[in-house]
Coordinates of C-alpha atoms in Angstrom, one line a residue:
M1 CA 62.6 -50.6 -347.4
M2 CA 63.4 -53.6 -350.5
T3 CA 62.2 -56.9 -349.7
S4 CA 63.7 -60.3 -351.3
I5 CA 62.1 -61.2 -354.5
D6 CA 62.5 -65.1 -355.6
F7 CA 61.7 -65.1 -359.0
E8 CA 62.3 -68.4 -359.6
K9 CA 59.8 -69.2 -357.9
D10 CA 56.9 -66.4 -358.2
L11 CA 57.3 -66.7 -361.9
N12 CA 57.4 -69.0 -364.8
T13 CA 60.2 -69.9 -367.3
E14 CA 57.5 -66.9 -369.9
Q15 CA 57.5 -64.8 -367.3
Q16 CA 60.9 -64.8 -365.7
A17 CA 62.3 -63.9 -369.1
A18 CA 59.7 -61.5 -369.7
V19 CA 60.9 -60.1 -366.7
Q20 CA 64.6 -59.1 -366.5
A21 CA 65.0 -58.6 -371.1
S22 CA 67.7 -56.6 -370.9
D23 CA 67.7 -53.2 -372.3
G24 CA 66.3 -52.3 -375.5
P25 CA 62.5 -52.4 -376.9
V26 CA 60.8 -55.2 -375.6
L27 CA 57.7 -56.5 -376.8
I28 CA 55.7 -59.1 -374.2
L29 CA 53.1 -60.5 -376.2
A30 CA 51.4 -62.2 -373.7
A31 CA 48.1 -64.3 -374.8
A32 CA 45.3 -64.3 -372.9
G33 CA 45.1 -65.6 -369.7
T34 CA 48.7 -66.0 -369.4
G35 CA 49.7 -63.3 -366.2
K36 CA 50.1 -60.1 -368.4
T37 CA 49.7 -57.9 -365.2
R38 CA 51.6 -60.1 -363.1
T39 CA 54.5 -59.8 -365.8
L40 CA 54.3 -56.0 -365.8
T41 CA 54.5 -55.7 -361.6
Y42 CA 57.1 -57.9 -361.9
R43 CA 59.2 -56.0 -364.2
V44 CA 58.3 -52.9 -362.4
A45 CA 59.4 -54.8 -358.8
S46 CA 63.0 -55.6 -360.9
L47 CA 63.5 -52.1 -362.0
A48 CA 63.8 -50.7 -358.4
H49 CA 65.8 -54.0 -357.7
Q50 CA 67.9 -53.0 -360.1
G51 CA 68.7 -49.6 -358.0
I52 CA 66.2 -47.4 -360.5
S53 CA 65.1 -44.7 -360.1
S54 CA 60.7 -45.1 -359.2
D55 CA 60.6 -41.4 -361.1
R56 CA 62.5 -43.0 -363.9
I57 CA 59.6 -45.0 -365.2
L58 CA 56.9 -44.0 -366.9
L59 CA 54.2 -46.4 -366.4
L60 CA 50.8 -45.9 -369.1
T61 CA 47.9 -47.8 -368.9
F62 CA 43.9 -47.6 -370.6
T63 CA 43.1 -46.8 -367.1
N64 CA 43.6 -45.3 -363.7
R65 CA 42.5 -48.8 -361.9
A66 CA 44.8 -51.2 -363.2
A67 CA 47.6 -48.5 -363.1
Q68 CA 46.9 -48.6 -359.4
E69 CA 46.7 -52.4 -359.0
M70 CA 50.4 -52.7 -360.4
L71 CA 51.1 -49.9 -358.8
D72 CA 50.1 -51.7 -355.9
R73 CA 51.1 -54.7 -356.3
A74 CA 55.2 -53.9 -357.2
R75 CA 55.0 -51.5 -353.7
A76 CA 54.4 -55.3 -352.2
L77 CA 57.3 -56.9 -353.9
A78 CA 59.2 -53.6 -353.5
G79 CA 58.8 -51.5 -351.2
E80 CA 58.2 -48.1 -350.9
S81 CA 60.7 -47.9 -354.0
V82 CA 58.2 -47.6 -356.8
S83 CA 55.9 -44.5 -355.3
G84 CA 57.3 -42.4 -357.1
L85 CA 56.9 -44.2 -360.2
W86 CA 54.8 -41.8 -363.0
G87 CA 51.6 -44.4 -364.2
G88 CA 48.7 -43.8 -365.1
T89 CA 46.2 -43.8 -368.5
F90 CA 47.5 -41.5 -370.8
H91 CA 45.2 -38.7 -371.2
H92 CA 46.5 -38.2 -366.8
M93 CA 49.9 -38.5 -368.6
A94 CA 49.3 -35.8 -371.1
N95 CA 47.5 -33.7 -369.1
R96 CA 49.8 -34.2 -366.1
L97 CA 52.6 -32.2 -368.5
L98 CA 50.0 -30.1 -369.9
R99 CA 49.7 -28.2 -366.9
R100 CA 53.2 -27.7 -366.7
H101 CA 53.7 -26.8 -369.8
A102 CA 50.4 -25.6 -371.8
D103 CA 51.2 -21.8 -372.0
A104 CA 53.9 -23.3 -375.1
L105 CA 50.2 -23.9 -376.6
D106 CA 48.8 -20.4 -375.3
Y107 CA 46.9 -22.2 -373.1
G108 CA 47.0 -20.9 -369.7
N109 CA 48.1 -24.0 -367.2
D110 CA 44.8 -23.5 -365.4
Y111 CA 43.0 -24.9 -368.3
T112 CA 39.0 -26.6 -367.3
I113 CA 38.9 -30.2 -368.7
L114 CA 35.6 -30.1 -370.4
D115 CA 32.9 -32.9 -369.7
Q116 CA 30.0 -34.6 -371.1
D117 CA 28.4 -32.5 -370.4
D118 CA 30.1 -29.2 -371.0
A119 CA 31.6 -29.5 -374.3
R120 CA 27.9 -31.5 -375.5
S121 CA 27.1 -27.3 -374.9
L122 CA 30.2 -26.0 -376.3
V123 CA 29.4 -27.8 -379.7
R124 CA 25.3 -26.9 -379.3
S125 CA 26.6 -22.8 -378.8
G126 CA 28.4 -23.2 -381.6
A127 CA 26.3 -25.5 -383.5
E128 CA 23.0 -22.6 -382.8
E129 CA 25.5 -19.6 -383.9
L130 CA 25.9 -21.3 -387.4
G131 CA 22.5 -22.2 -387.5
V132 CA 22.6 -25.8 -388.4
L133 CA 21.0 -27.1 -385.0
G134 CA 17.9 -28.1 -385.6
K135 CA 17.6 -29.2 -388.6
Q136 CA 18.9 -32.4 -391.6
F137 CA 22.0 -32.0 -389.0
P138 CA 23.4 -34.5 -386.1
K139 CA 23.1 -33.6 -382.1
P140 CA 26.3 -32.7 -379.9
D141 CA 27.1 -36.1 -378.9
V142 CA 27.1 -37.8 -382.8
L143 CA 29.2 -34.5 -383.8
L144 CA 30.8 -34.9 -380.6
S145 CA 32.0 -38.9 -381.1
L146 CA 33.0 -38.2 -385.0
F147 CA 36.0 -35.8 -383.9
S148 CA 37.0 -37.6 -381.0
L149 CA 37.5 -40.5 -383.9
A150 CA 39.3 -38.5 -385.9
S151 CA 41.9 -37.5 -383.3
G152 CA 42.4 -40.9 -382.0
R153 CA 42.9 -41.5 -386.2
D154 CA 44.6 -38.9 -386.8
A155 CA 41.8 -38.0 -389.6
S156 CA 40.1 -34.6 -390.7
V157 CA 37.4 -34.5 -389.5
E158 CA 36.3 -34.1 -393.4
Q159 CA 37.0 -37.4 -394.1
I160 CA 35.2 -38.9 -390.4
A161 CA 32.4 -36.9 -391.6
T162 CA 32.9 -38.2 -395.1
E163 CA 32.2 -41.9 -394.2
Q164 CA 29.7 -41.7 -391.7
F165 CA 27.4 -39.9 -393.5
E166 CA 28.1 -41.4 -396.5
H167 CA 24.3 -42.7 -397.3
H168 CA 22.4 -39.9 -395.4
P169 CA 21.5 -35.6 -397.0
V170 CA 24.4 -34.7 -394.0
N171 CA 26.8 -31.0 -395.2
V172 CA 29.5 -32.1 -393.8
E173 CA 31.1 -28.8 -394.3
D174 CA 28.5 -27.9 -392.2
I175 CA 30.2 -30.5 -390.1
I176 CA 33.6 -28.7 -390.3
Q177 CA 32.9 -25.4 -389.5
V178 CA 30.8 -26.4 -386.8
H179 CA 34.3 -28.5 -385.6
R180 CA 35.9 -25.2 -386.4
V181 CA 34.1 -23.2 -384.4
Y182 CA 34.4 -25.6 -381.1
S183 CA 37.8 -25.2 -381.4
K184 CA 38.0 -21.9 -381.8
K185 CA 35.2 -21.3 -378.1
K186 CA 37.3 -23.9 -376.2
R187 CA 40.7 -21.9 -376.6
E188 CA 39.0 -18.4 -376.2
I189 CA 37.5 -20.3 -372.6
N190 CA 40.9 -21.8 -371.4
A191 CA 39.9 -25.1 -372.5
M192 CA 40.5 -28.1 -373.8
D193 CA 38.2 -32.0 -374.0
F194 CA 39.4 -35.0 -373.6
D195 CA 41.0 -35.6 -376.7
D196 CA 42.6 -32.5 -376.7
L197 CA 44.9 -33.7 -374.0
L198 CA 46.3 -36.3 -375.4
S199 CA 46.6 -34.6 -378.9
N200 CA 47.9 -31.7 -377.4
G201 CA 50.1 -33.3 -375.4
L202 CA 51.3 -35.3 -378.7
T203 CA 51.5 -31.1 -380.2
L204 CA 53.6 -30.6 -377.4
F205 CA 56.9 -32.7 -378.1
N206 CA 56.3 -31.9 -381.9
E207 CA 56.6 -28.8 -381.5
H208 CA 58.9 -27.8 -378.5
P209 CA 61.8 -30.2 -378.6
D210 CA 63.3 -29.1 -376.0
I211 CA 60.0 -29.8 -374.1
L212 CA 60.6 -33.4 -375.1
A213 CA 64.4 -33.0 -374.6
R214 CA 63.6 -32.5 -370.9
Y215 CA 61.5 -35.6 -370.2
Q216 CA 62.9 -37.7 -373.2
D217 CA 66.5 -37.8 -370.7
R218 CA 63.8 -38.5 -367.4
F219 CA 62.2 -42.0 -368.2
L220 CA 65.4 -44.4 -368.7
Y221 CA 62.2 -46.9 -369.2
V222 CA 59.3 -46.6 -371.2
L223 CA 56.8 -49.7 -369.4
V224 CA 52.9 -49.6 -372.0
D225 CA 50.1 -52.3 -370.7
E226 CA 48.0 -53.3 -373.5
Y227 CA 49.4 -52.0 -376.4
Q228 CA 47.1 -53.3 -379.1
D229 CA 44.3 -51.6 -378.8
T230 CA 47.2 -47.9 -378.7
N231 CA 45.6 -45.5 -381.5
K232 CA 47.9 -44.1 -383.6
I233 CA 47.7 -40.8 -381.4
Q234 CA 49.4 -42.9 -378.8
A235 CA 51.4 -45.1 -380.4
K236 CA 53.5 -41.8 -381.7
W237 CA 53.9 -40.2 -378.3
I238 CA 55.4 -43.3 -376.4
D239 CA 57.6 -43.9 -379.7
L240 CA 58.4 -39.7 -379.0
I241 CA 58.9 -39.9 -375.3
A242 CA 61.3 -43.3 -376.3
A243 CA 63.4 -42.0 -378.4
Q244 CA 66.3 -41.2 -376.5
H245 CA 66.9 -44.7 -374.8
R246 CA 64.7 -46.3 -376.3
N247 CA 63.9 -49.0 -373.0
L248 CA 60.5 -49.7 -374.5
L249 CA 58.7 -52.4 -373.4
V250 CA 55.3 -52.9 -374.7
V251 CA 52.6 -55.8 -373.6
G252 CA 50.0 -56.8 -375.4
D253 CA 47.9 -59.8 -377.4
D254 CA 47.6 -59.2 -381.5
F255 CA 45.4 -62.1 -381.0
Q256 CA 42.6 -60.0 -378.8
S257 CA 42.6 -56.7 -381.0
I258 CA 39.1 -55.9 -381.6
Y259 CA 38.3 -52.2 -381.2
S260 CA 39.3 -50.6 -384.1
W261 CA 35.8 -48.5 -384.3
R262 CA 36.9 -47.0 -381.0
G263 CA 40.3 -45.9 -382.8
A264 CA 42.4 -48.8 -381.8
D265 CA 45.0 -49.2 -384.5
Y266 CA 46.2 -53.3 -385.5
K267 CA 49.1 -51.5 -387.1
N268 CA 50.8 -50.3 -383.7
I269 CA 51.8 -53.9 -382.2
I270 CA 52.4 -55.4 -386.1
S271 CA 54.7 -52.9 -387.2
F272 CA 56.3 -52.8 -383.2
P273 CA 59.5 -54.7 -384.7
E274 CA 59.9 -53.3 -387.9
R275 CA 60.6 -49.1 -386.0
Y276 CA 62.9 -50.8 -383.6
P277 CA 65.0 -54.4 -385.4
D278 CA 66.4 -55.3 -382.2
T279 CA 63.0 -56.1 -380.4
Q280 CA 63.3 -58.4 -378.1
I281 CA 60.4 -59.9 -378.7
Y282 CA 59.2 -63.0 -375.6
K283 CA 55.7 -64.7 -375.7
L284 CA 53.3 -65.9 -372.9
E285 CA 51.6 -68.6 -373.9
T286 CA 51.1 -70.6 -370.4
N287 CA 47.6 -69.8 -370.2
Y288 CA 46.7 -70.1 -365.9
R289 CA 43.1 -69.9 -367.0
S290 CA 41.4 -72.1 -369.1
V291 CA 40.7 -76.1 -369.6
P292 CA 42.8 -77.6 -372.2
E293 CA 39.7 -78.5 -374.2
I294 CA 38.9 -75.1 -374.4
L295 CA 42.0 -73.3 -375.3
E296 CA 42.5 -76.2 -378.3
V297 CA 39.8 -74.4 -379.8
A298 CA 40.9 -70.8 -379.9
N299 CA 44.0 -72.2 -380.9
A300 CA 42.8 -74.1 -384.0
C301 CA 39.9 -70.7 -384.6
I302 CA 43.3 -68.1 -384.2
A303 CA 45.0 -69.8 -386.4
G304 CA 43.4 -68.9 -389.7
N305 CA 44.4 -65.0 -389.1
P306 CA 47.3 -64.1 -391.7
N307 CA 50.0 -61.1 -390.8
Q308 CA 49.8 -61.9 -387.1
F309 CA 52.6 -62.9 -384.5
Q310 CA 51.9 -67.4 -384.2
K311 CA 51.3 -68.2 -380.2
Q312 CA 49.8 -71.5 -379.4
L313 CA 48.1 -71.4 -375.8
R314 CA 49.1 -74.4 -373.3
A315 CA 47.0 -75.9 -370.1
V316 CA 48.1 -76.3 -367.4
R317 CA 45.2 -77.5 -366.0
E318 CA 44.1 -80.6 -366.4
G319 CA 41.3 -81.9 -368.5
H320 CA 37.5 -81.2 -368.1
K321 CA 35.4 -82.1 -371.5
K322 CA 35.8 -80.5 -374.6
P323 CA 33.3 -77.8 -376.2
F324 CA 30.3 -78.5 -376.8
L325 CA 28.2 -77.5 -380.9
S326 CA 24.7 -76.8 -380.7
K327 CA 24.1 -76.7 -384.6
L328 CA 20.4 -75.9 -383.6
Y329 CA 16.7 -74.5 -386.4
D330 CA 17.1 -71.3 -385.2
G331 CA 16.7 -68.3 -382.2
H332 CA 13.7 -70.0 -380.9
E333 CA 15.6 -73.4 -379.9
Q334 CA 18.7 -71.9 -378.9
A335 CA 17.4 -69.9 -375.9
Q336 CA 15.5 -73.2 -375.1
F337 CA 18.7 -74.7 -375.5
V338 CA 20.3 -72.3 -373.4
I339 CA 17.6 -72.2 -370.5
N340 CA 17.9 -76.4 -370.5
Q341 CA 22.0 -76.6 -370.0
I342 CA 21.6 -74.1 -367.7
M343 CA 19.7 -75.9 -365.7
C344 CA 21.5 -79.2 -365.8
L345 CA 24.9 -77.0 -365.3
R346 CA 22.6 -75.6 -361.6
V347 CA 22.2 -79.3 -360.8
A348 CA 25.9 -80.1 -361.4
G349 CA 26.8 -77.3 -358.8
Y350 CA 27.2 -74.2 -360.7
A351 CA 26.0 -70.7 -359.6
M352 CA 24.1 -68.7 -362.0
H353 CA 27.5 -66.0 -361.9
D354 CA 29.3 -68.8 -362.6
I355 CA 27.8 -68.2 -365.7
A356 CA 28.1 -66.0 -369.6
I357 CA 26.1 -65.8 -372.8
L358 CA 27.8 -63.7 -374.5
Y359 CA 26.7 -62.6 -378.6
R360 CA 28.7 -60.9 -381.4
S361 CA 25.5 -57.9 -381.6
H362 CA 23.0 -56.5 -378.4
Y363 CA 20.0 -57.7 -380.7
Q364 CA 21.3 -61.9 -381.6
A365 CA 20.2 -62.4 -377.3
M366 CA 16.7 -61.0 -377.9
E367 CA 14.9 -64.4 -377.1
L368 CA 16.8 -65.6 -374.6
Q369 CA 16.2 -62.3 -372.9
L370 CA 12.3 -63.0 -373.1
E371 CA 13.2 -67.3 -372.6
C372 CA 15.1 -65.6 -369.9
T373 CA 12.0 -63.6 -368.9
Q374 CA 9.4 -67.0 -368.9
Q375 CA 10.9 -68.9 -367.1
R376 CA 11.8 -66.4 -364.6
I377 CA 15.5 -67.1 -365.1
P378 CA 17.7 -63.8 -363.7
Y379 CA 19.7 -61.8 -365.4
Q380 CA 22.1 -59.8 -366.3
I381 CA 23.5 -56.9 -369.1
T382 CA 26.9 -55.9 -368.6
S383 CA 25.7 -52.6 -370.8
G384 CA 23.1 -51.9 -368.1
V385 CA 20.6 -51.8 -370.7
R386 CA 17.9 -55.2 -371.6
F387 CA 16.8 -55.2 -375.4
F388 CA 13.6 -53.4 -375.6
E389 CA 15.0 -51.0 -372.2
Q390 CA 17.1 -49.4 -375.2
A391 CA 16.1 -45.9 -376.4
H392 CA 16.1 -47.2 -379.7
I393 CA 13.6 -49.5 -379.6
K394 CA 10.8 -47.6 -376.9
D395 CA 11.0 -45.3 -379.0
V396 CA 9.8 -47.3 -382.0
C397 CA 7.8 -48.7 -380.3
S398 CA 6.4 -45.7 -379.3
I399 CA 4.0 -45.1 -382.4
L400 CA 2.5 -48.7 -382.1
R401 CA 2.0 -48.4 -378.8
I402 CA -0.2 -44.9 -379.2
L403 CA -1.8 -46.4 -382.5
E404 CA -3.9 -49.4 -380.3
Q405 CA -4.1 -47.9 -377.1
P406 CA -5.0 -43.8 -377.5
S407 CA -5.0 -43.0 -373.5
D408 CA -1.2 -44.0 -373.9
E409 CA 0.7 -39.8 -372.8
L410 CA 4.2 -41.6 -372.4
A411 CA 3.9 -43.3 -375.5
F412 CA 2.4 -40.2 -377.1
V413 CA 5.1 -37.3 -376.0
R414 CA 8.0 -39.6 -376.4
L415 CA 6.9 -40.3 -379.6
L416 CA 5.9 -36.5 -380.4
T417 CA 9.1 -35.3 -378.7
L418 CA 11.7 -37.4 -381.3
L419 CA 10.7 -34.4 -383.8
P420 CA 12.4 -31.4 -384.1
R421 CA 11.9 -28.1 -381.4
V422 CA 9.1 -30.1 -379.5
G423 CA 9.7 -30.8 -375.4
K424 CA 7.4 -32.7 -372.7
K425 CA 6.4 -29.3 -372.3
T426 CA 5.1 -29.5 -375.6
A427 CA 3.7 -32.8 -375.7
G428 CA 1.5 -32.4 -372.9
K429 CA 0.5 -29.3 -374.2
I430 CA -1.1 -31.2 -376.9
W431 CA -2.1 -34.4 -375.2
N432 CA -4.1 -31.7 -372.4
K433 CA -5.8 -30.1 -376.1
L434 CA -6.9 -33.6 -376.5
E435 CA -8.0 -33.9 -374.0
N436 CA -5.3 -37.3 -372.7
R437 CA -6.1 -39.6 -375.4
F438 CA -5.0 -39.7 -379.5
E439 CA -7.5 -41.4 -381.7
A440 CA -5.0 -41.6 -384.6
H441 CA -7.8 -42.2 -386.8
N442 CA -9.6 -39.2 -385.8
N443 CA -9.3 -35.8 -388.3
D444 CA -10.3 -33.4 -385.8
H445 CA -7.5 -35.3 -383.1
R446 CA -4.5 -34.5 -386.4
D447 CA -5.5 -31.6 -386.8
L448 CA -5.5 -30.1 -383.5
L449 CA -1.9 -32.0 -383.1
R450 CA -0.9 -30.1 -386.2
Q451 CA -2.0 -27.0 -385.1
G452 CA 0.0 -27.4 -381.8
L453 CA 3.3 -28.5 -383.5
P454 CA 6.3 -25.1 -383.7
A455 CA 6.7 -24.8 -387.3
A456 CA 10.3 -26.3 -387.3
S457 CA 8.8 -30.1 -386.7
Q458 CA 5.5 -29.7 -389.0
G459 CA 7.8 -31.0 -391.6
A460 CA 9.3 -33.8 -389.7
W461 CA 5.2 -34.7 -388.6
K462 CA 3.6 -34.9 -392.4
P463 CA 5.5 -37.9 -393.5
I464 CA 4.1 -39.5 -390.1
E465 CA 0.5 -38.8 -390.8
P466 CA -0.3 -41.4 -393.3
I467 CA 1.4 -43.8 -391.7
L468 CA -1.1 -43.3 -388.6
E469 CA -4.0 -43.3 -391.6
A470 CA -2.8 -46.3 -392.7
Y471 CA -2.8 -48.1 -389.5
Y472 CA -6.8 -48.4 -389.9
K473 CA -7.2 -48.3 -393.8
E474 CA -5.0 -51.2 -394.4
N475 CA -5.6 -52.7 -391.4
L476 CA -1.8 -52.7 -390.2
S477 CA -2.8 -53.7 -386.8
E478 CA -2.1 -57.1 -387.3
D479 CA 1.1 -56.4 -389.3
P480 CA 3.5 -53.7 -386.4
G481 CA 6.8 -54.9 -388.6
E482 CA 4.9 -52.3 -391.3
I483 CA 4.4 -49.8 -389.5
I484 CA 8.2 -49.9 -388.1
C485 CA 9.7 -50.0 -391.3
R486 CA 7.1 -46.7 -393.4
Y487 CA 8.2 -45.7 -389.4
I488 CA 12.0 -45.6 -390.4
K489 CA 12.0 -45.1 -393.8
T490 CA 9.9 -41.6 -393.5
F491 CA 11.6 -40.3 -390.0
Y492 CA 14.2 -42.2 -388.0
D493 CA 16.3 -43.7 -390.0
R494 CA 17.7 -40.1 -390.7
Y495 CA 16.9 -39.3 -386.5
A496 CA 18.6 -41.8 -385.2
V497 CA 21.5 -41.2 -387.4
E498 CA 21.9 -37.5 -386.5
T499 CA 21.0 -38.4 -382.4
F500 CA 23.2 -41.4 -381.7
D501 CA 27.0 -42.3 -382.6
N502 CA 26.3 -46.4 -382.8
Y503 CA 23.9 -45.9 -385.2
H504 CA 24.1 -49.5 -387.2
R505 CA 24.3 -51.5 -384.7
R506 CA 21.0 -49.3 -383.1
M507 CA 19.5 -49.9 -386.5
E508 CA 20.2 -53.4 -386.1
D509 CA 18.3 -53.8 -383.6
I510 CA 15.6 -52.2 -384.4
E511 CA 16.0 -54.3 -388.0
E512 CA 15.7 -57.5 -386.1
L513 CA 12.3 -56.6 -383.5
I514 CA 10.2 -55.6 -387.0
T515 CA 11.3 -59.7 -388.0
Y516 CA 10.5 -60.3 -384.2
T517 CA 7.4 -59.2 -384.8
T518 CA 5.9 -61.7 -387.1
D519 CA 5.5 -63.6 -384.2
F520 CA 2.5 -62.0 -382.9
E521 CA -0.4 -62.5 -385.2
N522 CA -1.5 -58.6 -384.2
N523 CA 0.1 -55.1 -382.4
E524 CA -1.8 -55.4 -379.6
H525 CA -0.6 -58.9 -378.9
F526 CA 2.7 -57.8 -379.4
L527 CA 2.8 -55.3 -376.9
S528 CA 0.7 -57.2 -374.6
E529 CA 3.4 -59.4 -374.2
M530 CA 6.8 -56.0 -374.4
A531 CA 4.1 -55.5 -371.2
L532 CA 4.2 -58.9 -370.1
M533 CA 8.6 -58.8 -370.7
T534 CA 9.3 -55.7 -369.0
N535 CA 7.3 -56.5 -365.4
I536 CA 8.5 -59.6 -364.9
D537 CA 11.9 -58.1 -365.7
T538 CA 11.9 -56.0 -363.1
E539 CA 11.1 -58.0 -360.5
L540 CA 13.7 -60.3 -362.1
Q541 CA 17.0 -57.8 -361.0
K542 CA 15.9 -57.3 -357.5
D543 CA 17.9 -60.9 -356.7
G544 CA 21.3 -59.5 -357.4
D545 CA 24.6 -59.8 -359.7
D546 CA 24.8 -63.3 -357.4
N547 CA 21.6 -65.1 -357.9
A548 CA 21.7 -64.0 -362.3
I549 CA 23.8 -65.1 -365.0
R550 CA 25.7 -62.7 -367.4
L551 CA 24.4 -61.7 -371.1
S552 CA 27.3 -59.6 -372.8
T553 CA 28.6 -58.4 -375.4
I554 CA 31.8 -60.0 -376.7
H555 CA 33.8 -56.4 -376.4
Q556 CA 32.4 -55.9 -373.5
A557 CA 33.3 -59.4 -371.9
K558 CA 37.4 -58.7 -373.0
G559 CA 40.0 -59.2 -369.5
L560 CA 36.5 -61.0 -367.6
E561 CA 35.5 -65.4 -367.5
W562 CA 34.0 -67.1 -366.2
K563 CA 33.7 -70.9 -365.6
V564 CA 31.1 -71.4 -367.4
V565 CA 30.3 -69.4 -371.9
F566 CA 28.0 -69.9 -374.2
I567 CA 28.1 -68.1 -377.8
L568 CA 25.3 -67.5 -379.5
W569 CA 24.4 -67.0 -383.0
L570 CA 27.6 -68.7 -384.2
A571 CA 26.3 -68.3 -387.9
D572 CA 27.6 -66.6 -391.0
G573 CA 26.4 -63.4 -391.6
M574 CA 25.0 -63.5 -387.7
F575 CA 29.1 -64.1 -386.2
P576 CA 31.2 -62.9 -388.3
S577 CA 28.7 -60.4 -389.3
V578 CA 27.8 -59.2 -392.7
R579 CA 29.3 -55.4 -392.5
S580 CA 32.6 -56.7 -390.6
L581 CA 32.4 -59.0 -393.9
E582 CA 31.9 -55.7 -396.2
D583 CA 35.1 -53.9 -394.6
G584 CA 38.6 -54.1 -395.9
G585 CA 40.5 -56.7 -392.9
G586 CA 36.9 -57.2 -390.7
E587 CA 37.2 -60.9 -391.4
A588 CA 40.3 -61.1 -389.7
E589 CA 39.0 -59.1 -386.3
E590 CA 36.0 -60.9 -385.8
R591 CA 38.1 -64.7 -385.3
R592 CA 39.6 -62.2 -383.4
L593 CA 36.7 -62.1 -381.4
F594 CA 35.7 -65.0 -381.1
Y595 CA 39.0 -66.5 -379.8
V596 CA 38.2 -63.2 -377.1
A597 CA 35.1 -64.3 -376.2
S598 CA 36.7 -68.9 -376.5
T599 CA 39.4 -68.0 -374.0
R600 CA 36.4 -66.0 -371.1
A601 CA 35.7 -69.2 -370.7
K602 CA 37.1 -71.5 -367.1
D603 CA 35.8 -75.0 -367.0
E604 CA 33.5 -74.9 -370.0
L605 CA 31.8 -74.2 -373.5
Y606 CA 29.0 -74.0 -375.9
L607 CA 29.4 -73.1 -379.2
C608 CA 25.5 -72.0 -380.9
V609 CA 25.2 -72.7 -384.5
P610 CA 21.6 -71.9 -385.6
E611 CA 20.9 -72.2 -389.6
S612 CA 17.4 -70.2 -389.8
R613 CA 16.1 -66.6 -388.4
R614 CA 12.4 -66.3 -389.4
A615 CA 12.1 -62.7 -392.4
R616 CA 10.3 -60.0 -393.3
D617 CA 7.8 -61.4 -395.7
G618 CA 6.9 -64.1 -393.7
G619 CA 9.2 -66.3 -395.1
V620 CA 12.6 -68.1 -393.7
I621 CA 16.6 -66.9 -394.3
Y622 CA 18.7 -70.3 -393.9
Y623 CA 22.7 -69.9 -392.8
S624 CA 25.9 -71.6 -393.1
P625 CA 27.5 -72.8 -389.6
S626 CA 30.2 -69.9 -389.1
R627 CA 33.4 -70.1 -390.6
F628 CA 34.7 -70.2 -387.1
V629 CA 32.9 -73.2 -386.3
K630 CA 34.0 -75.0 -389.2
E631 CA 38.4 -74.2 -389.5
I632 CA 37.8 -76.4 -385.8
P633 CA 39.0 -79.7 -386.5
I634 CA 35.4 -81.8 -385.5
D635 CA 37.3 -84.2 -382.8
L636 CA 38.2 -81.1 -380.9
L637 CA 34.0 -80.8 -380.0
A638 CA 31.8 -82.4 -378.5
T639 CA 28.7 -82.9 -380.4
E640 CA 24.5 -84.8 -379.7
K641 CA 26.1 -87.2 -382.4
N642 CA 29.3 -88.2 -380.9

């Protein structure tokens, strides 16, 4: 049953104007905390109230959960009249169409959608057929990530592979051949992977105008959420399906476009008015989340970006306190500052789960994780993996562990299974031959190990042996970072680029770990501290989410909010990061990242600016405050001096 909706009562002036926009292309620029979901939901309900049949409305989102939430809210407003709406993710909608028309692309309509394990097996099978698996070649997960990025960017596999392996001896032609075999095998077994749903959905429309025309006619209204996160294929698909009626309404915020690294194209939202010259633009700038002092800081920072739709967040809430700028000596002092402030916040009445610590890269929270552990402050990490529990950190520490602790079977097995064609069974057999102890300085032990390795792994192991000898001959037990450096140079760098799709991030973590080892007088002390931290971490995790602060990268924090937010390492070269600054347009996206971080805070915001960190050679690296902090008028911030 259709219910009555009081748009004037339920919506502010900005939202109401957007919801009741006339037909034609509409761009709703919804700044952070301005009621984007509410606006889109009321738009659906408004169309239903106008008598538009729900099966003529297409709603595209980035998660099925978001689509269901909007549909549930719209149903509460407009009743069951919206139940026939086509809503869901781009992949869901593409699959729905392909199930009806896959035969037009020479697929059976009963095609299988490959999950990650199935896709991995198929890629591995293709690599084995070509005889490249086990050589100096990327693992299936890395290849799948590369294929996915090429698909999302509508680029060639050759182009993406050349960029990714520019500084590594990987044969790009072999990657191209594996992709061809993988594509052929999918055809043979009537299967598509996740990315094929989008690319084949676009191909269906491009190659079969009769099918496209059917859906162009059907969907009188097309609505798209989080438009700033669309990739090239998604944007093209949307433009095609909305081309006939041109009632295309997209909602997004160019200020929050932060996912270029996974294929999102910022140009889609920026160029929308150019592609649709008669676009009606509505801005949602009334923020319901944050106090005005926080919004003033966010506005000041983002204003420095070129080529954007200018917006000014306006607060509904009353004033509270200025964001606090803290200049600190290094990461250790930063960690102590955060812990001290958390203690004060607890006294002020904030719960642990009200507090979040955000950072640009995972390694930047390492000192804080250690300080939290020492002070027994429970914390949860959005990624779910704490710094010293990450695979790449455990990998490089395995060589330190077996050198210091010859009876450490877990470290021995982990070290050996990183080698090509060595599994846990083979490593276990070698361990048994060594009588459950590997003395790295013992020639007989090294001979036994070498003899037990398969031929395919001998070449990888050979350059590692001199590192084991150097540990004793050069007294490197006092410099664990040097051991890791040599291990990376001789073996692990190549292993990492062939194993992890986020190679650069993981190597940044390892570089920071190397620097961190200089805080310890020797390998034994370093490993003892790590073991202690890990054990205490396990105990602290039992306390659960409700009694824990949240640690998160900013990318993973988008869409979330907390009463109190700390932003770490606001130093040029750290945030913005050096790698991002080297990329074209990187500074603009880094500034958007800072904007997203600051607008996660509801009541209080702390900006942490360390000025130094220890260098690998024992010296000190000094940093200037982040350019994003420098751009903020000082009167908008509270400091130690005022």
